[in-house]
Amino acid sequence: MEIFQYQDAKTVDDAVSANAGHSGVKFVAGGTTLIDLMKLNVETPQVLIDINRLPLTQVESTSDGGVKIGAMVRNSDLANHELITKQYPVLSQALRSGASPQLRNMATTGGNLLQRTRCYYFRDTAYTACNKRNPGSGCAAIDGFNRIHAILGTSEHCIATHPSDMAVAMMALEATVHTQSSHGERSIALDEFYLVPGNTPQKENVLQPGELITYVTLPPLANGMRSYYLKLRDRASYEFALSSAAVVVQMNGGKIVRARVALGGVATKPWRSHEAENALEGQAANEKTFQAGAEAALRGARPLHDNAFKVKLAQLCLTRALRVATGSNENAT
């Protein structure tokens, strides 16, 4: 671990004004990702600003019937909050499937959105070829062991997956991320918050240096909307997704009127599938429709030698999530 300066912020203004816009500044809350990466010398901030005292710990209803989630709300508190379990069960399910109880007690909403990849080659500095860590150095994963890596949103420069469960559910819920910096406040649709790697895999989101996530809002859901989060992994707990699906649907009789679909474990960012949504909306809730949606979602997949199985796995994951969300398989777990 490299030497760094430590500062304790008591207000949001303090946090964003301290070394404003400096690329060497990092905010730390739960530290469940950042501290690990600092120990590995993957992250080497010059200044670490502790934001644990910031008054961003509330979950509250908004005037339009949605919900506002403070960036410092712990994952365990969010998963068990009455507003979330009743109005947005897909989010509660996603949060409960992530990490371990101990980590969920520490991890925060803002930090979860900013999780960095678990790519072996990114986290091990013995591998010099990592464009995400050292731009221009290459991508060891492409010709290496890439079983856990992405098949959607990849480029010749990076195939690392985004690890968050929470962000996948929030993507299907059409969340908005609210931030503050020395330049003011802004609101960013979650679908526009993350970046695919392209030629610049080191740029994972649209945040500017010194910009702080302050809260997240979720829009209200129409009465009768149903949702489900399904995560497939190598073991039942404390494991990242090989594939996951968050589904939010509105039904009218046996027809899907509105659908929102997001995938995890298979893409370089939490993956909103507009293709699947277009294939589902206006169609009967049956196996033919579910399969069409799943095929549409994976049509652009670019599998490699170790992760080709993810195409079929993701399709099966999505079709099962759709069965449960639409009520076509009430007994599924």
Coordinates of C-alpha atoms in Angstrom, one line a residue:
M1 CA 0.0 0.0 0.0
E2 CA 1.3 3.4 -1.0
I3 CA 1.4 6.4 1.4
F4 CA -1.6 8.7 1.1
Q5 CA -3.1 11.7 2.9
Y6 CA -6.3 11.2 4.9
Q7 CA -9.1 13.7 5.4
D8 CA -12.3 13.5 7.3
A9 CA -15.3 15.2 5.6
K10 CA -18.2 16.3 7.8
T11 CA -20.4 17.8 5.1
V12 CA -20.9 17.2 1.4
D13 CA -19.5 20.6 0.6
D14 CA -16.4 19.7 2.6
A15 CA -16.0 16.5 0.7
V16 CA -16.3 18.0 -2.8
S17 CA -14.3 21.1 -2.1
A18 CA -11.3 19.2 -0.7
N19 CA -8.8 18.9 -3.5
A20 CA -11.7 19.6 -5.9
G21 CA -11.2 18.0 -9.3
H22 CA -7.9 16.3 -8.4
S23 CA -7.5 12.9 -10.1
G24 CA -5.6 11.5 -7.1
V25 CA -8.6 12.0 -4.7
K26 CA -10.7 9.1 -3.7
F27 CA -13.8 8.9 -1.4
V28 CA -14.0 6.1 1.1
A29 CA -17.1 4.9 2.9
G30 CA -17.5 1.2 3.6
G31 CA -14.2 0.5 1.8
T32 CA -15.2 -3.0 0.8
T33 CA -13.7 -2.5 -2.7
L34 CA -11.3 0.4 -2.4
I35 CA -9.3 -0.7 0.6
D36 CA -8.8 -4.2 -1.0
L37 CA -7.5 -2.6 -4.2
M38 CA -5.2 -0.3 -2.2
K39 CA -3.7 -3.3 -0.5
L40 CA -3.1 -4.8 -3.9
N41 CA -1.6 -1.5 -5.2
V42 CA -4.2 -1.5 -7.9
E43 CA -5.7 1.7 -6.5
T44 CA -3.0 4.2 -5.3
P45 CA -4.9 7.4 -4.3
Q46 CA -2.9 10.4 -3.1
V47 CA -5.7 11.7 -0.9
L48 CA -8.4 9.6 0.8
I49 CA -11.5 11.5 1.9
D50 CA -13.5 9.7 4.6
I51 CA -17.3 10.4 3.9
N52 CA -18.8 8.2 6.7
R53 CA -20.0 11.3 8.6
L54 CA -22.0 12.7 5.7
P55 CA -25.8 12.9 6.3
L56 CA -26.7 10.7 3.4
T57 CA -28.1 7.7 5.3
Q58 CA -31.9 8.0 4.7
V59 CA -34.3 6.0 2.6
E60 CA -37.4 8.1 2.0
S61 CA -40.5 8.5 -0.2
T62 CA -40.4 11.2 -2.9
S63 CA -43.4 13.4 -3.7
D64 CA -44.2 11.5 -6.9
G65 CA -44.3 8.1 -5.0
G66 CA -40.8 7.0 -5.8
V67 CA -37.9 6.6 -3.4
K68 CA -34.8 8.5 -2.6
I69 CA -31.8 6.5 -1.3
G70 CA -28.8 8.2 0.3
A71 CA -25.4 7.3 -1.0
M72 CA -24.3 6.2 2.5
V73 CA -27.2 3.8 3.1
R74 CA -25.7 0.4 3.9
N75 CA -26.6 -2.5 1.7
S76 CA -28.1 -4.5 4.5
D77 CA -30.3 -1.6 5.7
L78 CA -31.5 -1.0 2.1
A79 CA -32.3 -4.6 1.5
N80 CA -34.5 -4.8 4.6
H81 CA -36.1 -1.3 4.4
E82 CA -39.9 -1.5 4.3
L83 CA -40.1 0.9 1.3
I84 CA -37.8 -1.3 -0.7
T85 CA -39.2 -4.7 0.3
K86 CA -42.8 -3.6 -0.5
Q87 CA -42.3 -1.4 -3.5
Y88 CA -39.1 -2.7 -5.1
P89 CA -38.6 -6.3 -4.1
V90 CA -36.3 -6.9 -7.1
L91 CA -33.8 -4.5 -5.5
S92 CA -34.0 -6.3 -2.1
Q93 CA -33.5 -9.6 -3.8
A94 CA -30.5 -8.4 -5.6
L95 CA -28.9 -6.9 -2.5
R96 CA -29.5 -10.0 -0.4
S97 CA -27.8 -12.1 -3.1
G98 CA -24.6 -10.1 -3.0
A99 CA -21.4 -10.6 -0.9
S100 CA -21.9 -11.8 2.7
P101 CA -23.9 -10.4 5.6
Q102 CA -20.7 -8.8 7.1
L103 CA -19.9 -7.0 3.9
R104 CA -23.5 -5.9 3.3
N105 CA -23.4 -4.3 6.7
M106 CA -20.4 -2.1 5.6
A107 CA -21.0 -1.6 1.8
T108 CA -22.9 1.5 0.8
T109 CA -25.2 2.4 -2.1
G110 CA -22.7 4.8 -3.7
G111 CA -19.8 2.4 -3.3
N112 CA -21.8 -0.5 -4.7
L113 CA -22.5 1.5 -7.9
L114 CA -18.7 2.1 -8.2
Q115 CA -17.5 -1.4 -7.6
R116 CA -14.6 -2.3 -9.8
T117 CA -14.2 -5.6 -11.7
R118 CA -13.1 -8.9 -10.2
C119 CA -11.0 -9.7 -13.3
Y120 CA -8.0 -11.7 -12.1
Y121 CA -5.7 -9.8 -14.4
F122 CA -6.9 -6.4 -13.2
R123 CA -6.5 -7.3 -9.5
D124 CA -3.0 -8.9 -9.9
T125 CA -0.3 -6.3 -10.7
A126 CA 2.0 -9.2 -11.7
Y127 CA 0.1 -9.1 -15.0
T128 CA 1.3 -6.0 -16.7
A129 CA -1.1 -6.3 -19.6
C130 CA -4.3 -4.7 -18.3
N131 CA -5.7 -1.7 -20.2
K132 CA -8.1 -0.9 -17.3
R133 CA -5.1 -0.6 -14.9
N134 CA -2.4 0.5 -17.4
P135 CA -4.0 2.0 -20.5
G136 CA -2.3 0.8 -23.7
S137 CA -0.7 -2.3 -22.1
G138 CA -3.0 -4.8 -23.6
C139 CA -5.6 -7.2 -22.2
A140 CA -4.3 -10.5 -20.7
A141 CA -7.8 -11.9 -20.3
I142 CA -8.6 -12.1 -24.0
D143 CA -6.1 -14.9 -24.6
G144 CA -6.0 -16.0 -20.9
F145 CA -8.5 -17.7 -18.7
N146 CA -11.7 -15.8 -19.3
R147 CA -14.4 -18.0 -17.9
I148 CA -15.9 -15.2 -15.7
H149 CA -15.5 -12.5 -18.3
A150 CA -18.0 -10.5 -20.3
I151 CA -19.7 -11.5 -23.6
L152 CA -21.7 -8.2 -24.0
G153 CA -20.3 -4.7 -24.3
T154 CA -16.7 -5.9 -24.8
S155 CA -14.0 -4.5 -27.0
E156 CA -10.5 -5.6 -28.2
H157 CA -9.2 -3.6 -25.2
C158 CA -11.2 -5.1 -22.3
I159 CA -13.6 -7.9 -21.5
A160 CA -13.9 -7.4 -17.7
T161 CA -17.4 -7.8 -16.2
H162 CA -19.0 -5.3 -13.8
P163 CA -19.6 -7.2 -10.5
S164 CA -22.6 -5.4 -8.8
D165 CA -25.9 -7.1 -8.2
M166 CA -27.6 -4.0 -6.8
A167 CA -26.8 -2.0 -10.0
V168 CA -28.4 -4.6 -12.2
A169 CA -31.7 -4.3 -10.3
M170 CA -31.4 -0.5 -10.3
M171 CA -30.9 -0.6 -14.0
A172 CA -34.2 -2.4 -14.5
L173 CA -35.9 0.0 -12.2
E174 CA -34.6 3.0 -14.2
A175 CA -32.7 4.6 -11.4
T176 CA -31.2 8.1 -11.5
V177 CA -27.8 8.9 -9.9
H178 CA -27.5 12.3 -8.3
T179 CA -24.1 13.8 -7.7
Q180 CA -22.4 16.9 -6.4
S181 CA -19.0 18.5 -7.2
S182 CA -17.3 21.9 -6.9
H183 CA -19.1 22.7 -10.2
G184 CA -22.6 22.0 -8.8
E185 CA -25.1 19.2 -8.8
R186 CA -26.3 17.0 -11.6
S187 CA -28.7 14.0 -12.2
I188 CA -27.6 11.1 -14.5
A189 CA -29.9 8.2 -15.7
L190 CA -28.2 5.0 -14.6
D191 CA -28.4 3.7 -18.2
E192 CA -26.1 6.7 -19.1
F193 CA -23.9 6.5 -16.0
Y194 CA -21.8 3.5 -17.0
L195 CA -19.5 3.4 -20.0
V196 CA -18.5 0.4 -22.2
P197 CA -14.7 0.0 -22.5
G198 CA -14.3 0.8 -26.1
N199 CA -10.8 2.3 -26.5
T200 CA -10.7 3.7 -23.0
P201 CA -11.5 0.9 -20.5
Q202 CA -10.0 2.9 -17.7
K203 CA -13.1 5.1 -17.9
E204 CA -15.9 3.1 -16.3
N205 CA -18.5 5.8 -15.7
V206 CA -19.2 9.5 -16.4
L207 CA -18.1 10.8 -13.0
Q208 CA -15.5 13.6 -13.0
P209 CA -12.6 13.7 -10.6
G210 CA -13.9 15.0 -7.2
E211 CA -17.5 14.3 -8.1
L212 CA -19.5 12.6 -5.3
I213 CA -22.6 10.4 -5.6
T214 CA -25.1 11.9 -3.0
Y215 CA -28.2 9.8 -3.6
V216 CA -30.1 7.6 -6.0
T217 CA -33.8 8.0 -6.9
L218 CA -36.1 5.3 -8.2
P219 CA -39.3 6.3 -10.0
P220 CA -42.7 5.0 -8.8
L221 CA -43.9 1.7 -10.2
A222 CA -47.4 1.3 -11.6
N223 CA -49.9 -0.7 -9.5
G224 CA -49.6 -4.4 -10.2
M225 CA -46.1 -4.3 -11.6
R226 CA -44.1 -7.4 -10.8
S227 CA -40.4 -8.0 -10.6
Y228 CA -37.8 -10.7 -9.9
Y229 CA -34.0 -11.0 -9.6
L230 CA -32.3 -14.2 -10.3
K231 CA -28.6 -14.9 -9.9
L232 CA -26.7 -17.9 -11.1
R233 CA -23.3 -18.6 -9.7
D234 CA -20.8 -21.4 -8.9
R235 CA -21.9 -21.6 -5.2
A236 CA -24.9 -20.5 -3.2
S237 CA -23.3 -17.6 -1.3
Y238 CA -20.4 -15.1 -1.3
E239 CA -19.9 -15.5 -5.0
F240 CA -20.2 -13.2 -8.1
A241 CA -22.7 -13.9 -10.8
L242 CA -21.9 -15.9 -13.9
S243 CA -25.2 -14.6 -15.1
S244 CA -28.1 -12.7 -13.4
A245 CA -31.3 -11.1 -14.6
A246 CA -33.5 -8.3 -13.1
V247 CA -37.0 -8.2 -14.6
V248 CA -39.7 -5.6 -14.0
V249 CA -43.0 -6.2 -15.9
Q250 CA -46.5 -4.8 -16.1
M251 CA -49.2 -7.3 -17.1
N252 CA -52.7 -6.9 -18.6
G253 CA -54.4 -10.2 -18.4
G254 CA -51.9 -12.6 -19.9
K255 CA -50.0 -10.0 -21.9
I256 CA -46.8 -8.2 -21.1
V257 CA -47.7 -4.5 -21.4
R258 CA -44.3 -3.1 -20.2
A259 CA -41.0 -4.8 -19.6
R260 CA -37.7 -3.6 -18.2
V261 CA -34.8 -6.1 -18.4
A262 CA -31.2 -5.9 -17.1
L263 CA -28.5 -8.5 -17.1
G264 CA -25.5 -9.0 -14.8
G265 CA -22.4 -11.2 -14.9
V266 CA -22.2 -11.2 -18.7
A267 CA -21.4 -7.6 -19.6
T268 CA -18.8 -4.9 -19.0
K269 CA -21.5 -2.8 -17.2
P270 CA -24.9 -3.5 -15.7
W271 CA -26.6 -4.3 -19.0
R272 CA -30.0 -2.8 -19.9
S273 CA -31.4 -4.9 -22.7
H274 CA -33.7 -2.7 -24.8
E275 CA -33.7 -5.6 -27.4
A276 CA -35.3 -8.0 -24.9
E277 CA -37.8 -5.4 -23.8
N278 CA -38.9 -4.7 -27.4
A279 CA -39.3 -8.5 -28.0
L280 CA -41.4 -8.9 -24.9
E281 CA -43.8 -5.9 -24.9
G282 CA -47.2 -6.5 -26.3
Q283 CA -46.7 -10.2 -26.4
A284 CA -48.4 -13.1 -24.4
A285 CA -46.5 -14.2 -21.4
N286 CA -45.5 -17.7 -22.5
E287 CA -42.4 -19.7 -23.3
K288 CA -42.2 -18.6 -26.9
T289 CA -42.2 -15.0 -25.9
F290 CA -39.6 -15.5 -23.1
Q291 CA -37.3 -17.4 -25.4
A292 CA -37.6 -14.6 -28.0
G293 CA -36.7 -12.0 -25.4
A294 CA -33.7 -14.1 -24.2
E295 CA -32.5 -14.6 -27.8
A296 CA -32.8 -10.9 -28.5
A297 CA -30.9 -10.0 -25.3
L298 CA -27.9 -12.2 -26.3
R299 CA -27.9 -11.5 -30.0
G300 CA -24.9 -9.3 -29.8
A301 CA -22.8 -11.6 -27.6
R302 CA -19.1 -12.0 -28.4
P303 CA -18.0 -15.1 -26.4
L304 CA -14.5 -16.3 -26.1
H305 CA -12.9 -19.8 -25.6
D306 CA -13.7 -20.1 -21.9
N307 CA -17.0 -18.2 -21.5
A308 CA -19.1 -19.3 -24.5
F309 CA -21.4 -21.2 -22.1
K310 CA -22.6 -17.9 -20.8
V311 CA -24.7 -17.3 -23.9
K312 CA -27.0 -20.2 -23.1
L313 CA -26.7 -19.7 -19.3
A314 CA -27.9 -16.0 -19.6
Q315 CA -30.8 -17.1 -21.9
L316 CA -31.9 -19.7 -19.3
C317 CA -31.5 -17.2 -16.5
L318 CA -33.6 -14.5 -18.2
T319 CA -36.4 -17.0 -19.3
R320 CA -36.6 -18.3 -15.7
A321 CA -36.7 -14.8 -14.3
L322 CA -39.5 -13.9 -16.7
R323 CA -41.5 -16.9 -15.7
V324 CA -41.5 -15.9 -12.1
A325 CA -42.0 -12.2 -12.7
T326 CA -45.0 -12.7 -14.9
G327 CA -46.5 -15.3 -12.6
S328 CA -46.1 -18.1 -15.2
N329 CA -44.1 -20.1 -12.6
E330 CA -45.3 -19.1 -9.1
N331 CA -43.5 -21.9 -7.4
A332 CA -40.1 -21.2 -8.9
T333 CA -37.3 -20.1 -6.5

